[in-house]
Structures are given as C-alpha cells and as structure tokens.
Amino acid sequence: PAGVAAPSVVVALDPLDAVEGALSGAATAPLDAAHPQLLVYSRQAEALRLAARGVAAGRWPRVQFAFKSDYVYPDTPALKTAWQNTAALSASVPLFEFGRTRRRAEAEEDQASASDRRRDEARDELERDWLKARDELAALRDEEALDRESVAETDELARLRYASYRSGGSTILDVETADADAVQAKVLAARTRVQALIQLATLDSLSAGPEER
C-alpha cells in the first residue's frame, strides 16, 4: 500500500495440496524400525559391549612383539654404514587385580543391557505415538467429509437466502447470517484439513521412508 515501506522478508508457503501430496505416503507406511531415536540406544549398547570385551581381554596374558630397523650413517672414527635391527618380546600377566577387570567388564555389560531396555521403551513410545496419529488421522478424514458437505450446504443456503432477499422474501440480516454460516463452515473445514496435515507430518516423521517400505 502507499506510504508503507517495502517488506524486508518474504515468506513463501507451499500450497496445501502440494504438502498433502508429499506426505500422503506416510498414511499407510509402517513404523520406522531404524528411527534415529532407536539407533542411538542400539549403537550405544553395541559400543558398551565392545568396551566390555576390551576390558575382559585384560584378564588374559598379554604378549607384545616389537621390531625396529635403523640405517646407521658413517660416524667418526668408524667410517662405515650398517643396518641395525632390534627385536623385543615382552609378556605380562595380571596377578593381583582381585577381580577388578571382571567387575569392570560386568559393569559395561550392565550398561549395555540398560541401553537395550531404553531402546525398547523408546520403541513402545514411538509405536504409541504412531498409532495415535493414525487413529486421529482417520477421524479427521471422516470429519473432512462432513466439512465438505457442510460447506456445500451453507453455500447453497447463502445463495438461496440472497435470491429470497432480492425477491423480498428475506431481510438483509438473514442474508448476512447465511453468509456468516458459510464462512464459518469454510474456516472449520480449513482447520480440520490443517489438523489432518499435522497428523500426516507426525506419521511421516515416525514412518519408514519410501526405500524401506
């Protein structure tokens, strides 16, 4: 408008039809068994079990072998070169640890089992949210059908009321009331559609991708 500064930010939103088309596959997709929230606990349990194996390996004798080869340059007073090879072998055996290594390994295993339990709990929560979103989406689809009927009926009623007003059978208040009912029906229909899209987006975040279906 005149006298108003040009906007500094312009927000462009995708049409609702495009959004619904992009998310429509999530309505029938299964729950994502590789959801990031589940993978976190699975990877954590795997890392703890590997750490437990590493700690448990300390109960056994340890043998180390080392080999080194050096090229010796001429040095006074002996002006000649030579290769100097060195080999070393060492062995160590834990004697007085009093079960400390075993207890550390068991503690790592216990933490891994705890991560497995947290993963199972997270899976139950995700499945609960997934089923809830599916049920709510189904109810909203039914509500959308009723909203479409309501929009069509209120539009027709508003048209008939205006025709009646022009012929002298209705008042202007009757026309305005019918128009308000038609607008309210459209608002309720839009609200229901947005709620359905929200549930679709929730399902999309919890469901397996197209390559995993």
PDB file of C-alpha atoms in Angstrom:
ATOM      1  CA  PRO A   1       0.000   0.000   0.000  1.00  0.00           C
ATOM      2  CA  ALA A   2       1.014   3.631  -0.462  1.00  0.00           C
ATOM      3  CA  GLY A   3       3.120   5.003   2.358  1.00  0.00           C
ATOM      4  CA  VAL A   4       4.214   1.549   3.584  1.00  0.00           C
ATOM      5  CA  ALA A   5       7.868   0.550   3.357  1.00  0.00           C
ATOM      6  CA  ALA A   6       8.827  -2.443   1.220  1.00  0.00           C
ATOM      7  CA  PRO A   7       8.971  -5.689   3.196  1.00  0.00           C
ATOM      8  CA  SER A   8      12.393  -6.920   4.240  1.00  0.00           C
ATOM      9  CA  VAL A   9      11.345 -10.567   4.461  1.00  0.00           C
ATOM     10  CA  VAL A  10       9.002 -12.522   2.217  1.00  0.00           C
ATOM     11  CA  VAL A  11       7.702 -15.904   3.398  1.00  0.00           C
ATOM     12  CA  ALA A  12       6.566 -18.328   0.699  1.00  0.00           C
ATOM     13  CA  LEU A  13       4.451 -21.302   1.769  1.00  0.00           C
ATOM     14  CA  ASP A  14       3.778 -24.393  -0.283  1.00  0.00           C
ATOM     15  CA  PRO A  15       0.148 -24.947  -1.318  1.00  0.00           C
ATOM     16  CA  LEU A  16      -1.733 -27.316   0.952  1.00  0.00           C
ATOM     17  CA  ASP A  17      -2.390 -29.676  -1.961  1.00  0.00           C
ATOM     18  CA  ALA A  18       1.363 -29.985  -2.593  1.00  0.00           C
ATOM     19  CA  VAL A  19       2.081 -30.584   1.096  1.00  0.00           C
ATOM     20  CA  GLU A  20      -0.617 -33.235   1.348  1.00  0.00           C
ATOM     21  CA  GLY A  21       0.642 -34.938  -1.804  1.00  0.00           C
ATOM     22  CA  ALA A  22       4.193 -35.078  -0.444  1.00  0.00           C
ATOM     23  CA  LEU A  23       3.042 -36.567   2.874  1.00  0.00           C
ATOM     24  CA  SER A  24       0.277 -38.852   1.622  1.00  0.00           C
ATOM     25  CA  GLY A  25       2.517 -41.950   1.552  1.00  0.00           C
ATOM     26  CA  ALA A  26       3.052 -41.731   5.316  1.00  0.00           C
ATOM     27  CA  ALA A  27      -0.612 -42.606   5.946  1.00  0.00           C
ATOM     28  CA  THR A  28      -0.009 -46.261   5.007  1.00  0.00           C
ATOM     29  CA  ALA A  29       3.706 -46.586   5.812  1.00  0.00           C
ATOM     30  CA  PRO A  30       4.870 -48.856   8.667  1.00  0.00           C
ATOM     31  CA  LEU A  31       6.668 -47.646  11.758  1.00  0.00           C
ATOM     32  CA  ASP A  32      10.347 -46.916  11.099  1.00  0.00           C
ATOM     33  CA  ALA A  33      12.345 -49.662  12.811  1.00  0.00           C
ATOM     34  CA  ALA A  34      15.534 -47.644  12.198  1.00  0.00           C
ATOM     35  CA  HIS A  35      14.259 -44.414  13.726  1.00  0.00           C
ATOM     36  CA  PRO A  36      17.190 -42.240  14.922  1.00  0.00           C
ATOM     37  CA  GLN A  37      15.912 -42.345  18.495  1.00  0.00           C
ATOM     38  CA  LEU A  38      16.179 -46.149  18.414  1.00  0.00           C
ATOM     39  CA  LEU A  39      19.535 -46.199  16.644  1.00  0.00           C
ATOM     40  CA  VAL A  40      21.070 -44.043  19.371  1.00  0.00           C
ATOM     41  CA  TYR A  41      20.392 -46.657  22.030  1.00  0.00           C
ATOM     42  CA  SER A  42      21.327 -49.562  19.734  1.00  0.00           C
ATOM     43  CA  ARG A  43      24.681 -48.006  18.847  1.00  0.00           C
ATOM     44  CA  GLN A  44      25.296 -47.104  22.464  1.00  0.00           C
ATOM     45  CA  ALA A  45      24.637 -50.697  23.577  1.00  0.00           C
ATOM     46  CA  GLU A  46      26.927 -52.015  20.845  1.00  0.00           C
ATOM     47  CA  ALA A  47      29.732 -49.652  21.872  1.00  0.00           C
ATOM     48  CA  LEU A  48      29.390 -50.659  25.530  1.00  0.00           C
ATOM     49  CA  ARG A  49      29.534 -54.353  24.676  1.00  0.00           C
ATOM     50  CA  LEU A  50      32.678 -53.829  22.614  1.00  0.00           C
ATOM     51  CA  ALA A  51      34.172 -51.895  25.522  1.00  0.00           C
ATOM     52  CA  ALA A  52      33.270 -54.775  27.857  1.00  0.00           C
ATOM     53  CA  ARG A  53      35.082 -57.228  25.581  1.00  0.00           C
ATOM     54  CA  GLY A  54      38.121 -54.981  25.544  1.00  0.00           C
ATOM     55  CA  VAL A  55      38.153 -54.776  29.336  1.00  0.00           C
ATOM     56  CA  ALA A  56      37.613 -58.532  29.703  1.00  0.00           C
ATOM     57  CA  ALA A  57      40.602 -59.186  27.455  1.00  0.00           C
ATOM     58  CA  GLY A  58      42.798 -57.711  30.198  1.00  0.00           C
ATOM     59  CA  ARG A  59      42.305 -60.866  32.295  1.00  0.00           C
ATOM     60  CA  TRP A  60      44.467 -62.894  29.914  1.00  0.00           C
ATOM     61  CA  PRO A  61      48.262 -62.824  29.482  1.00  0.00           C
ATOM     62  CA  ARG A  62      49.429 -60.044  27.176  1.00  0.00           C
ATOM     63  CA  VAL A  63      52.280 -60.566  24.741  1.00  0.00           C
ATOM     64  CA  GLN A  64      53.900 -57.718  22.824  1.00  0.00           C
ATOM     65  CA  PHE A  65      56.400 -58.006  19.996  1.00  0.00           C
ATOM     66  CA  ALA A  66      58.354 -55.072  18.578  1.00  0.00           C
ATOM     67  CA  PHE A  67      60.854 -54.813  15.764  1.00  0.00           C
ATOM     68  CA  LYS A  68      62.971 -51.836  14.721  1.00  0.00           C
ATOM     69  CA  SER A  69      65.374 -51.404  11.855  1.00  0.00           C
ATOM     70  CA  ASP A  70      67.759 -48.380  11.585  1.00  0.00           C
ATOM     71  CA  TYR A  71      70.220 -47.352   8.905  1.00  0.00           C
ATOM     72  CA  VAL A  72      73.412 -46.181  10.655  1.00  0.00           C
ATOM     73  CA  TYR A  73      75.317 -43.426   8.813  1.00  0.00           C
ATOM     74  CA  PRO A  74      79.124 -43.151   8.902  1.00  0.00           C
ATOM     75  CA  ASP A  75      80.405 -41.676  12.111  1.00  0.00           C
ATOM     76  CA  THR A  76      83.957 -40.988  13.180  1.00  0.00           C
ATOM     77  CA  PRO A  77      86.206 -42.756  13.922  1.00  0.00           C
ATOM     78  CA  ALA A  78      84.431 -45.770  12.216  1.00  0.00           C
ATOM     79  CA  LEU A  79      83.619 -44.567   8.673  1.00  0.00           C
ATOM     80  CA  LYS A  80      81.194 -47.242   7.572  1.00  0.00           C
ATOM     81  CA  THR A  81      77.463 -47.718   7.251  1.00  0.00           C
ATOM     82  CA  ALA A  82      75.330 -50.541   8.589  1.00  0.00           C
ATOM     83  CA  TRP A  83      71.763 -51.686   9.268  1.00  0.00           C
ATOM     84  CA  GLN A  84      70.941 -52.054  12.948  1.00  0.00           C
ATOM     85  CA  ASN A  85      67.987 -54.364  13.671  1.00  0.00           C
ATOM     86  CA  THR A  86      66.384 -54.607  17.086  1.00  0.00           C
ATOM     87  CA  ALA A  87      63.704 -57.061  18.178  1.00  0.00           C
ATOM     88  CA  ALA A  88      61.885 -57.108  21.520  1.00  0.00           C
ATOM     89  CA  LEU A  89      59.427 -59.520  23.096  1.00  0.00           C
ATOM     90  CA  SER A  90      57.582 -58.883  26.353  1.00  0.00           C
ATOM     91  CA  ALA A  91      54.828 -60.693  28.243  1.00  0.00           C
ATOM     92  CA  SER A  92      52.681 -59.593  31.176  1.00  0.00           C
ATOM     93  CA  VAL A  93      50.228 -61.499  33.334  1.00  0.00           C
ATOM     94  CA  PRO A  94      47.729 -59.848  35.745  1.00  0.00           C
ATOM     95  CA  LEU A  95      48.369 -61.302  39.197  1.00  0.00           C
ATOM     96  CA  PHE A  96      46.971 -59.129  41.971  1.00  0.00           C
ATOM     97  CA  GLU A  97      43.912 -57.419  40.498  1.00  0.00           C
ATOM     98  CA  PHE A  98      41.360 -59.111  42.828  1.00  0.00           C
ATOM     99  CA  GLY A  99      38.627 -59.373  40.164  1.00  0.00           C
ATOM    100  CA  ARG A 100      38.739 -55.670  39.231  1.00  0.00           C
ATOM    101  CA  THR A 101      38.850 -56.368  35.480  1.00  0.00           C
ATOM    102  CA  ARG A 102      35.950 -58.803  35.692  1.00  0.00           C
ATOM    103  CA  ARG A 103      33.827 -56.300  37.613  1.00  0.00           C
ATOM    104  CA  ARG A 104      34.581 -53.538  35.098  1.00  0.00           C
ATOM    105  CA  ALA A 105      33.571 -55.814  32.225  1.00  0.00           C
ATOM    106  CA  GLU A 106      30.348 -56.771  34.015  1.00  0.00           C
ATOM    107  CA  ALA A 107      29.581 -53.087  34.641  1.00  0.00           C
ATOM    108  CA  GLU A 108      29.964 -52.336  30.918  1.00  0.00           C
ATOM    109  CA  GLU A 109      27.645 -55.258  30.083  1.00  0.00           C
ATOM    110  CA  ASP A 110      25.077 -53.974  32.579  1.00  0.00           C
ATOM    111  CA  GLN A 111      25.149 -50.542  30.959  1.00  0.00           C
ATOM    112  CA  ALA A 112      24.700 -52.158  27.537  1.00  0.00           C
ATOM    113  CA  SER A 113      21.645 -54.044  28.824  1.00  0.00           C
ATOM    114  CA  ALA A 114      20.276 -50.784  30.230  1.00  0.00           C
ATOM    115  CA  SER A 115      20.645 -49.184  26.786  1.00  0.00           C
ATOM    116  CA  ASP A 116      18.717 -52.100  25.275  1.00  0.00           C
ATOM    117  CA  ARG A 117      15.906 -51.536  27.761  1.00  0.00           C
ATOM    118  CA  ARG A 118      15.826 -47.813  26.999  1.00  0.00           C
ATOM    119  CA  ARG A 119      15.655 -48.650  23.287  1.00  0.00           C
ATOM    120  CA  ASP A 120      12.701 -50.976  23.885  1.00  0.00           C
ATOM    121  CA  GLU A 121      10.943 -48.288  25.929  1.00  0.00           C
ATOM    122  CA  ALA A 122      11.578 -45.728  23.177  1.00  0.00           C
ATOM    123  CA  ARG A 123      10.164 -48.156  20.593  1.00  0.00           C
ATOM    124  CA  ASP A 124       6.992 -48.591  22.671  1.00  0.00           C
ATOM    125  CA  GLU A 125       6.598 -44.809  22.948  1.00  0.00           C
ATOM    126  CA  LEU A 126       7.137 -44.310  19.214  1.00  0.00           C
ATOM    127  CA  GLU A 127       4.635 -47.045  18.398  1.00  0.00           C
ATOM    128  CA  ARG A 128       2.098 -45.443  20.751  1.00  0.00           C
ATOM    129  CA  ASP A 129       2.531 -42.050  19.072  1.00  0.00           C
ATOM    130  CA  TRP A 130       2.352 -43.677  15.629  1.00  0.00           C
ATOM    131  CA  LEU A 131      -0.903 -45.496  16.396  1.00  0.00           C
ATOM    132  CA  LYS A 132      -2.386 -42.371  17.969  1.00  0.00           C
ATOM    133  CA  ALA A 133      -1.539 -40.299  14.885  1.00  0.00           C
ATOM    134  CA  ARG A 134      -3.092 -42.922  12.597  1.00  0.00           C
ATOM    135  CA  ASP A 135      -6.304 -43.033  14.628  1.00  0.00           C
ATOM    136  CA  GLU A 136      -6.565 -39.245  14.766  1.00  0.00           C
ATOM    137  CA  LEU A 137      -5.910 -39.005  11.026  1.00  0.00           C
ATOM    138  CA  ALA A 138      -8.700 -41.487  10.295  1.00  0.00           C
ATOM    139  CA  ALA A 139     -11.112 -39.490  12.478  1.00  0.00           C
ATOM    140  CA  LEU A 140     -10.083 -36.239  10.787  1.00  0.00           C
ATOM    141  CA  ARG A 141     -10.648 -37.781   7.341  1.00  0.00           C
ATOM    142  CA  ASP A 142     -14.225 -38.547   8.352  1.00  0.00           C
ATOM    143  CA  GLU A 143     -14.578 -35.031   9.711  1.00  0.00           C
ATOM    144  CA  GLU A 144     -13.255 -33.621   6.432  1.00  0.00           C
ATOM    145  CA  ALA A 145     -16.002 -35.421   4.534  1.00  0.00           C
ATOM    146  CA  LEU A 146     -18.613 -33.889   6.832  1.00  0.00           C
ATOM    147  CA  ASP A 147     -16.991 -30.466   6.456  1.00  0.00           C
ATOM    148  CA  ARG A 148     -17.201 -30.672   2.670  1.00  0.00           C
ATOM    149  CA  GLU A 149     -20.904 -31.413   2.922  1.00  0.00           C
ATOM    150  CA  SER A 150     -21.359 -28.551   5.362  1.00  0.00           C
ATOM    151  CA  VAL A 151     -19.530 -26.110   3.067  1.00  0.00           C
ATOM    152  CA  ALA A 152     -21.651 -27.137   0.100  1.00  0.00           C
ATOM    153  CA  GLU A 153     -24.887 -26.865   2.106  1.00  0.00           C
ATOM    154  CA  THR A 154     -24.105 -23.473   3.651  1.00  0.00           C
ATOM    155  CA  ASP A 155     -23.010 -22.085   0.271  1.00  0.00           C
ATOM    156  CA  GLU A 156     -26.270 -23.226  -1.293  1.00  0.00           C
ATOM    157  CA  LEU A 157     -28.263 -21.867   1.629  1.00  0.00           C
ATOM    158  CA  ALA A 158     -26.496 -18.495   1.355  1.00  0.00           C
ATOM    159  CA  ARG A 159     -27.242 -18.394  -2.379  1.00  0.00           C
ATOM    160  CA  LEU A 160     -30.921 -19.201  -1.810  1.00  0.00           C
ATOM    161  CA  ARG A 161     -31.186 -16.682   1.005  1.00  0.00           C
ATOM    162  CA  TYR A 162     -29.773 -13.940  -1.225  1.00  0.00           C
ATOM    163  CA  ALA A 163     -32.177 -14.882  -4.010  1.00  0.00           C
ATOM    164  CA  SER A 164     -35.023 -14.715  -1.482  1.00  0.00           C
ATOM    165  CA  TYR A 165     -33.819 -11.304  -0.316  1.00  0.00           C
ATOM    166  CA  ARG A 166     -33.827  -9.981  -3.864  1.00  0.00           C
ATOM    167  CA  SER A 167     -37.388 -11.173  -4.307  1.00  0.00           C
ATOM    168  CA  GLY A 168     -38.421  -9.614  -0.985  1.00  0.00           C
ATOM    169  CA  GLY A 169     -38.851 -12.846   0.959  1.00  0.00           C
ATOM    170  CA  SER A 170     -35.893 -12.337   3.348  1.00  0.00           C
ATOM    171  CA  THR A 171     -34.194  -9.499   5.195  1.00  0.00           C
ATOM    172  CA  ILE A 172     -30.604  -8.334   4.869  1.00  0.00           C
ATOM    173  CA  LEU A 173     -29.967  -9.789   8.344  1.00  0.00           C
ATOM    174  CA  ASP A 174     -30.999 -13.208   7.036  1.00  0.00           C
ATOM    175  CA  VAL A 175     -28.528 -12.838   4.155  1.00  0.00           C
ATOM    176  CA  GLU A 176     -25.681 -11.783   6.453  1.00  0.00           C
ATOM    177  CA  THR A 177     -26.410 -14.666   8.821  1.00  0.00           C
ATOM    178  CA  ALA A 178     -26.341 -17.189   5.961  1.00  0.00           C
ATOM    179  CA  ASP A 179     -23.084 -15.685   4.645  1.00  0.00           C
ATOM    180  CA  ALA A 180     -21.528 -15.868   8.121  1.00  0.00           C
ATOM    181  CA  ASP A 181     -22.554 -19.533   8.426  1.00  0.00           C
ATOM    182  CA  ALA A 182     -20.947 -20.243   5.042  1.00  0.00           C
ATOM    183  CA  VAL A 183     -17.703 -18.535   6.079  1.00  0.00           C
ATOM    184  CA  GLN A 184     -17.651 -20.373   9.403  1.00  0.00           C
ATOM    185  CA  ALA A 185     -18.107 -23.697   7.629  1.00  0.00           C
ATOM    186  CA  LYS A 186     -15.116 -22.913   5.394  1.00  0.00           C
ATOM    187  CA  VAL A 187     -12.999 -21.931   8.412  1.00  0.00           C
ATOM    188  CA  LEU A 188     -13.849 -25.190  10.202  1.00  0.00           C
ATOM    189  CA  ALA A 189     -13.043 -27.147   7.053  1.00  0.00           C
ATOM    190  CA  ALA A 190      -9.662 -25.417   6.727  1.00  0.00           C
ATOM    191  CA  ARG A 191      -8.901 -26.038  10.395  1.00  0.00           C
ATOM    192  CA  THR A 192      -9.733 -29.727  10.052  1.00  0.00           C
ATOM    193  CA  ARG A 193      -7.537 -30.015   6.979  1.00  0.00           C
ATOM    194  CA  VAL A 194      -4.586 -28.397   8.743  1.00  0.00           C
ATOM    195  CA  GLN A 195      -5.011 -30.766  11.693  1.00  0.00           C
ATOM    196  CA  ALA A 196      -5.017 -33.697   9.266  1.00  0.00           C
ATOM    197  CA  LEU A 197      -1.795 -32.396   7.697  1.00  0.00           C
ATOM    198  CA  ILE A 198      -0.233 -32.146  11.153  1.00  0.00           C
ATOM    199  CA  GLN A 199      -1.046 -35.805  11.788  1.00  0.00           C
ATOM    200  CA  LEU A 200       0.347 -36.706   8.369  1.00  0.00           C
ATOM    201  CA  ALA A 201       3.559 -34.861   9.208  1.00  0.00           C
ATOM    202  CA  THR A 202       3.745 -36.744  12.521  1.00  0.00           C
ATOM    203  CA  LEU A 203       3.319 -40.059  10.720  1.00  0.00           C
ATOM    204  CA  ASP A 204       5.957 -39.043   8.179  1.00  0.00           C
ATOM    205  CA  SER A 205       8.462 -38.400  10.991  1.00  0.00           C
ATOM    206  CA  LEU A 206       7.743 -41.801  12.569  1.00  0.00           C
ATOM    207  CA  SER A 207       7.277 -43.974   9.476  1.00  0.00           C
ATOM    208  CA  ALA A 208       9.789 -45.735   7.283  1.00  0.00           C
ATOM    209  CA  GLY A 209      10.938 -43.920   4.144  1.00  0.00           C
ATOM    210  CA  PRO A 210       9.875 -44.985   0.632  1.00  0.00           C
ATOM    211  CA  GLU A 211      13.066 -47.037   0.188  1.00  0.00           C
ATOM    212  CA  GLU A 212      12.286 -49.025   3.382  1.00  0.00           C
ATOM    213  CA  ARG A 213       8.601 -49.740   2.741  1.00  0.00           C
TER     214      ARG A 213
END
